Amino acid sequence: MKIVVLMLSLICAISLSAVEKGLSGELKIAGGTAHIEVYQTIAKMMMDENPDLKITISGGGSGVGIKQVGEGLVDIGNSGRDLKESEITQYGLVPHKIAIDGIAVIVNPASKITNLTMQQIQDIFLGRVKNWKEIGGDDQPINIYTRDANSGTRQTFEELALAKNKVIDEANFVNSNGNMKVNVGQDEYSIGYVSVGNLDDKVKAVSIDGIEPNIENVMSGAYKVQRFLYSVTKGEPTGLAKSILDEVLSAEGQKIVENKGFIRVK
C-alpha cells in the first residue's frame, strides 16, 4: 500500500512539475461544451500551481464561443465546428486543433435499437419516420432531441449525418452534451446525439451501418461522423491564452484529451 501511494504521489508530482509556474491574472474561456472537461482538468492543474491565477470556463455552444472571443469578451472560444471564412475575416480569428471527436447517435439504455442505417437516421431526424415500430422498436412515438442553433455538435451532425439538412423544428432542444445525456437517459423513447468523448452508461450509443461510434473507429476513419475540436483565439495566442493552449497541446495535455474520450492531435 505504501508503495502504491508513493508511486501515485510521484506521478502527480511529475504531472504538476510540467505546469508553467509564476502565472497570475484571469483567463476566460467559453463555447463548445465537448471541450469543457479537458479544460477543467488542465485549468485545475494550472491553478493548483499558481494561486494568483483564475481560469473560468463556461459553455454556450460553438457559436457563442466564436462570437465572444471575436468581441473580446473571452480569451479563448471553443468550437466543435470549422470556422466560417466570414468569422475569420471579421474578427481575425485563429483556430487551434486540440482533439478529434466523433458524434454518436444515442438512445435510452432500455431501447431495443442497437443499429441504424444512415438513411434511417436521416428519416428520423427529418421527420419521415415517427414511430419506433417502423424501424424495429416498440409501438411508440419517437421523441427527438437536438442541440440549439449555437451548437457546433449540431452543425456537424446535420452536415455529416443528415446530408446538410436541418433537424425538424418539432424536436426538443437542449443546450449541452450533458443535458442531452440527461434527457435521453430519462426518456425511454428518445433519440439524440452527443460527442463520443461524452458517452457513458446513462445512454446507449447506436451503431451506424454496423460501425460502432468508438475511439478506434473514429481514429481509423471507419466511423464517418467526426470532427476536429478547436480552441479559437483572436490573433495568435499570447499571455495566459498561450499558456493554457501550450498545456493542452503538450504531451501531458494530450494524454488528458485521450483520457476524456477524444483522439489526440499531437
Coordinates of C-alpha atoms in Angstrom, one line a residue:
M1 CA 0.0 0.0 0.0
K2 CA 2.8 2.4 0.9
I3 CA 4.5 1.7 -2.4
V4 CA 1.3 2.4 -4.4
V5 CA 0.7 5.7 -2.5
L6 CA 4.3 6.7 -3.1
M7 CA 4.0 5.9 -6.8
L8 CA 0.8 7.9 -7.1
S9 CA 2.4 10.8 -5.3
L10 CA 5.4 10.7 -7.7
I11 CA 3.1 10.6 -10.8
C12 CA 1.2 13.6 -9.5
A13 CA 4.4 15.4 -8.8
I14 CA 5.7 14.7 -12.3
S15 CA 2.5 16.0 -13.8
L16 CA 2.4 19.1 -11.8
S17 CA 6.1 19.8 -12.3
A18 CA 5.4 20.2 -16.0
V19 CA 2.9 23.0 -15.5
E20 CA 4.1 26.5 -16.0
K21 CA 4.6 28.5 -12.8
G22 CA 4.6 32.2 -11.9
L23 CA 1.3 32.8 -13.7
S24 CA -1.3 35.3 -12.4
G25 CA -4.4 37.1 -13.7
E26 CA -7.7 35.9 -15.1
L27 CA -8.3 33.8 -18.2
K28 CA -11.8 33.4 -19.6
I29 CA -12.9 30.5 -21.8
A30 CA -16.4 29.9 -23.3
G31 CA -18.1 28.0 -26.1
G32 CA -18.3 24.3 -27.1
T33 CA -19.4 22.0 -24.3
A34 CA -17.4 19.0 -25.6
H35 CA -14.2 20.7 -24.6
I36 CA -15.2 21.5 -21.0
E37 CA -13.9 18.5 -19.1
V38 CA -10.5 18.7 -20.8
Y39 CA -10.1 22.4 -19.9
Q40 CA -11.4 21.9 -16.4
T41 CA -8.8 19.3 -15.7
I42 CA -5.9 21.4 -17.1
A43 CA -7.2 24.6 -15.5
K44 CA -7.2 22.9 -12.1
M45 CA -3.6 21.8 -12.5
M46 CA -2.6 25.2 -13.5
M47 CA -4.4 27.0 -10.7
D48 CA -3.1 24.5 -8.1
E49 CA 0.4 25.6 -9.1
N50 CA -0.4 29.3 -9.5
P51 CA -2.6 30.6 -6.6
D52 CA -2.9 34.0 -8.2
L53 CA -4.3 32.6 -11.4
K54 CA -8.1 32.4 -12.1
I55 CA -9.5 30.5 -15.0
T56 CA -13.2 30.5 -15.7
I57 CA -14.8 28.0 -18.2
S58 CA -18.3 28.2 -19.5
G59 CA -20.3 26.6 -22.3
G60 CA -22.9 28.2 -24.5
G61 CA -22.1 26.3 -27.7
S62 CA -19.6 26.9 -30.5
G63 CA -21.4 30.0 -31.9
V64 CA -21.2 31.7 -28.5
G65 CA -17.5 30.9 -28.1
I66 CA -16.6 32.2 -31.6
K67 CA -18.7 35.4 -31.1
Q68 CA -17.4 36.1 -27.6
V69 CA -13.7 35.6 -28.4
G70 CA -14.2 37.7 -31.6
E71 CA -15.7 40.5 -29.5
G72 CA -13.0 40.3 -26.9
L73 CA -15.3 39.0 -24.1
V74 CA -13.3 35.9 -23.6
D75 CA -9.7 34.9 -24.3
I76 CA -10.5 31.5 -25.9
G77 CA -13.6 30.5 -27.7
N78 CA -14.1 26.7 -28.1
S79 CA -15.7 25.4 -31.2
G80 CA -16.8 21.9 -32.3
R81 CA -17.1 23.0 -35.9
D82 CA -14.9 24.6 -38.6
L83 CA -14.9 28.4 -38.6
K84 CA -16.6 30.2 -41.4
E85 CA -14.4 32.3 -43.6
S86 CA -16.5 35.3 -42.7
E87 CA -15.9 34.8 -39.0
I88 CA -12.1 34.6 -39.6
T89 CA -12.2 37.7 -41.6
Q90 CA -14.5 39.7 -39.4
Y91 CA -12.7 39.0 -36.2
G92 CA -9.2 38.0 -37.2
L93 CA -9.6 34.6 -35.5
V94 CA -7.1 31.8 -35.4
P95 CA -8.3 28.2 -34.8
H96 CA -6.2 25.7 -33.0
K97 CA -6.9 22.0 -33.3
I98 CA -6.8 20.3 -29.9
A99 CA -8.6 17.0 -30.4
I100 CA -10.5 14.8 -32.8
D101 CA -14.1 13.8 -31.8
G102 CA -16.9 11.6 -33.1
I103 CA -20.6 12.4 -32.8
A104 CA -22.7 9.4 -31.6
V105 CA -26.4 8.9 -32.1
I106 CA -27.8 7.9 -28.7
V107 CA -31.0 6.3 -27.4
N108 CA -32.2 5.4 -23.9
P109 CA -30.5 2.3 -22.4
A110 CA -33.9 0.5 -22.3
S111 CA -34.3 0.9 -26.1
K112 CA -34.3 -2.2 -28.3
I113 CA -32.4 -0.3 -31.0
T114 CA -28.7 -1.0 -31.4
N115 CA -28.0 -0.2 -35.0
L116 CA -29.4 2.2 -37.6
T117 CA -28.6 2.9 -41.2
M118 CA -27.6 6.4 -42.1
Q119 CA -30.8 6.5 -44.1
Q120 CA -32.9 5.6 -41.1
I121 CA -31.1 8.3 -39.0
Q122 CA -32.0 10.9 -41.7
D123 CA -35.6 9.7 -41.9
I124 CA -36.0 10.0 -38.1
F125 CA -34.4 13.4 -37.6
L126 CA -36.0 14.8 -40.7
G127 CA -39.5 13.7 -39.5
R128 CA -40.2 11.0 -42.1
V129 CA -40.2 8.2 -39.6
K130 CA -42.2 9.0 -36.4
N131 CA -42.7 5.7 -34.6
W132 CA -40.1 3.2 -33.3
K133 CA -42.1 0.2 -34.7
E134 CA -41.2 1.4 -38.2
I135 CA -37.5 0.5 -37.5
G136 CA -37.8 -2.5 -35.3
G137 CA -38.7 -0.9 -31.9
D138 CA -41.7 -0.6 -29.8
D139 CA -45.0 0.9 -31.0
Q140 CA -44.2 4.3 -29.5
P141 CA -43.6 7.8 -31.0
I142 CA -40.0 8.8 -31.4
N143 CA -39.0 11.7 -29.2
I144 CA -36.2 13.6 -31.0
Y145 CA -33.7 15.7 -29.0
T146 CA -31.3 18.1 -30.7
R147 CA -29.0 20.9 -29.7
D148 CA -29.6 24.6 -30.0
A149 CA -28.6 26.7 -33.0
N150 CA -25.2 27.8 -31.5
S151 CA -24.1 24.2 -31.2
G152 CA -21.1 23.0 -33.3
T153 CA -22.1 19.4 -32.5
R154 CA -25.5 20.1 -34.1
Q155 CA -24.0 21.8 -37.2
T156 CA -21.5 18.9 -37.7
F157 CA -24.2 16.3 -37.2
E158 CA -26.6 18.0 -39.7
E159 CA -23.8 18.3 -42.2
L160 CA -22.4 14.8 -42.0
A161 CA -25.2 12.6 -40.8
L162 CA -28.2 14.5 -42.2
A163 CA -26.6 15.4 -45.6
K164 CA -26.7 19.1 -44.7
N165 CA -30.5 19.0 -43.9
K166 CA -31.9 20.5 -40.7
V167 CA -33.4 18.6 -37.7
I168 CA -37.2 19.1 -37.7
D169 CA -38.5 22.1 -35.7
E170 CA -40.7 19.8 -33.6
A171 CA -37.6 18.3 -31.9
N172 CA -36.8 19.0 -28.2
F173 CA -33.9 21.5 -27.8
V174 CA -31.1 21.1 -25.2
N175 CA -28.1 23.3 -24.7
S176 CA -25.2 21.0 -23.9
N177 CA -23.8 17.5 -24.3
G178 CA -24.5 16.9 -20.6
N179 CA -28.2 17.9 -20.9
M180 CA -28.6 15.8 -23.9
K181 CA -27.5 12.7 -21.9
V182 CA -29.8 13.6 -19.0
N183 CA -32.9 14.0 -21.3
V184 CA -32.2 10.9 -23.4
G185 CA -31.3 8.9 -20.3
Q186 CA -34.7 9.8 -18.8
D187 CA -36.9 9.3 -21.9
E188 CA -37.3 5.7 -22.9
Y189 CA -38.5 6.5 -26.4
S190 CA -35.9 9.2 -27.2
I191 CA -33.1 9.7 -29.7
G192 CA -30.4 12.3 -29.8
Y193 CA -26.7 12.7 -30.4
V194 CA -23.7 13.5 -28.3
S195 CA -19.9 13.8 -28.5
V196 CA -18.2 10.4 -28.4
G197 CA -16.0 11.8 -25.7
N198 CA -19.0 12.3 -23.5
L199 CA -20.5 8.9 -23.8
D200 CA -21.3 7.0 -20.6
D201 CA -23.7 4.4 -19.3
K202 CA -26.5 6.9 -18.9
V203 CA -27.3 6.5 -22.6
K204 CA -26.8 3.8 -25.3
A205 CA -24.7 4.6 -28.4
V206 CA -26.1 3.3 -31.7
S207 CA -24.0 1.8 -34.4
I208 CA -24.4 3.4 -37.8
D209 CA -24.4 1.0 -40.7
G210 CA -22.9 -1.6 -38.3
I211 CA -20.0 0.7 -37.3
E212 CA -19.8 1.5 -33.5
P213 CA -19.1 5.1 -32.5
N214 CA -15.9 4.4 -30.5
I215 CA -12.4 5.9 -30.5
E216 CA -10.9 3.1 -32.5
N217 CA -13.4 3.5 -35.4
V218 CA -13.2 7.3 -35.3
M219 CA -9.4 7.1 -35.4
S220 CA -9.4 4.6 -38.3
G221 CA -11.9 6.7 -40.2
A222 CA -14.4 3.8 -40.3
Y223 CA -16.9 6.0 -38.3
K224 CA -17.6 8.9 -40.6
V225 CA -19.5 11.3 -38.3
Q226 CA -16.4 13.0 -36.8
R227 CA -14.8 16.4 -36.5
F228 CA -12.0 18.4 -35.0
L229 CA -12.4 20.3 -31.7
Y230 CA -10.9 23.8 -31.9
S231 CA -9.8 26.4 -29.5
V232 CA -10.0 29.8 -31.1
T233 CA -8.1 33.0 -30.3
K234 CA -8.3 36.5 -31.7
G235 CA -5.0 36.7 -33.4
E236 CA -2.1 34.5 -32.4
P237 CA -2.4 33.5 -28.7
T238 CA -0.4 35.4 -26.2
G239 CA -0.2 35.6 -22.4
L240 CA -2.4 33.2 -20.4
A241 CA -4.2 32.0 -23.5
K242 CA -0.9 30.8 -24.9
S243 CA 0.0 29.2 -21.6
I244 CA -3.1 27.1 -21.4
L245 CA -3.0 26.2 -25.1
D246 CA 0.6 25.1 -24.7
E247 CA -0.6 22.8 -21.8
V248 CA -3.5 21.4 -23.8
L249 CA -1.1 20.6 -26.7
S250 CA 1.7 19.3 -24.5
A251 CA 2.3 15.5 -24.1
E252 CA 0.6 15.6 -20.7
G253 CA -2.3 17.7 -22.1
Q254 CA -2.9 15.3 -25.0
K255 CA -3.0 12.4 -22.5
I256 CA -5.8 14.2 -20.8
V257 CA -7.5 14.6 -24.1
E258 CA -7.3 10.8 -24.6
N259 CA -8.5 10.1 -21.0
K260 CA -11.6 12.2 -21.7
G261 CA -12.5 10.0 -24.6
F262 CA -11.1 12.0 -27.6
I263 CA -8.3 11.4 -30.0
R264 CA -5.0 13.4 -29.7
V265 CA -3.8 15.6 -32.5
K266 CA -0.2 15.6 -31.4

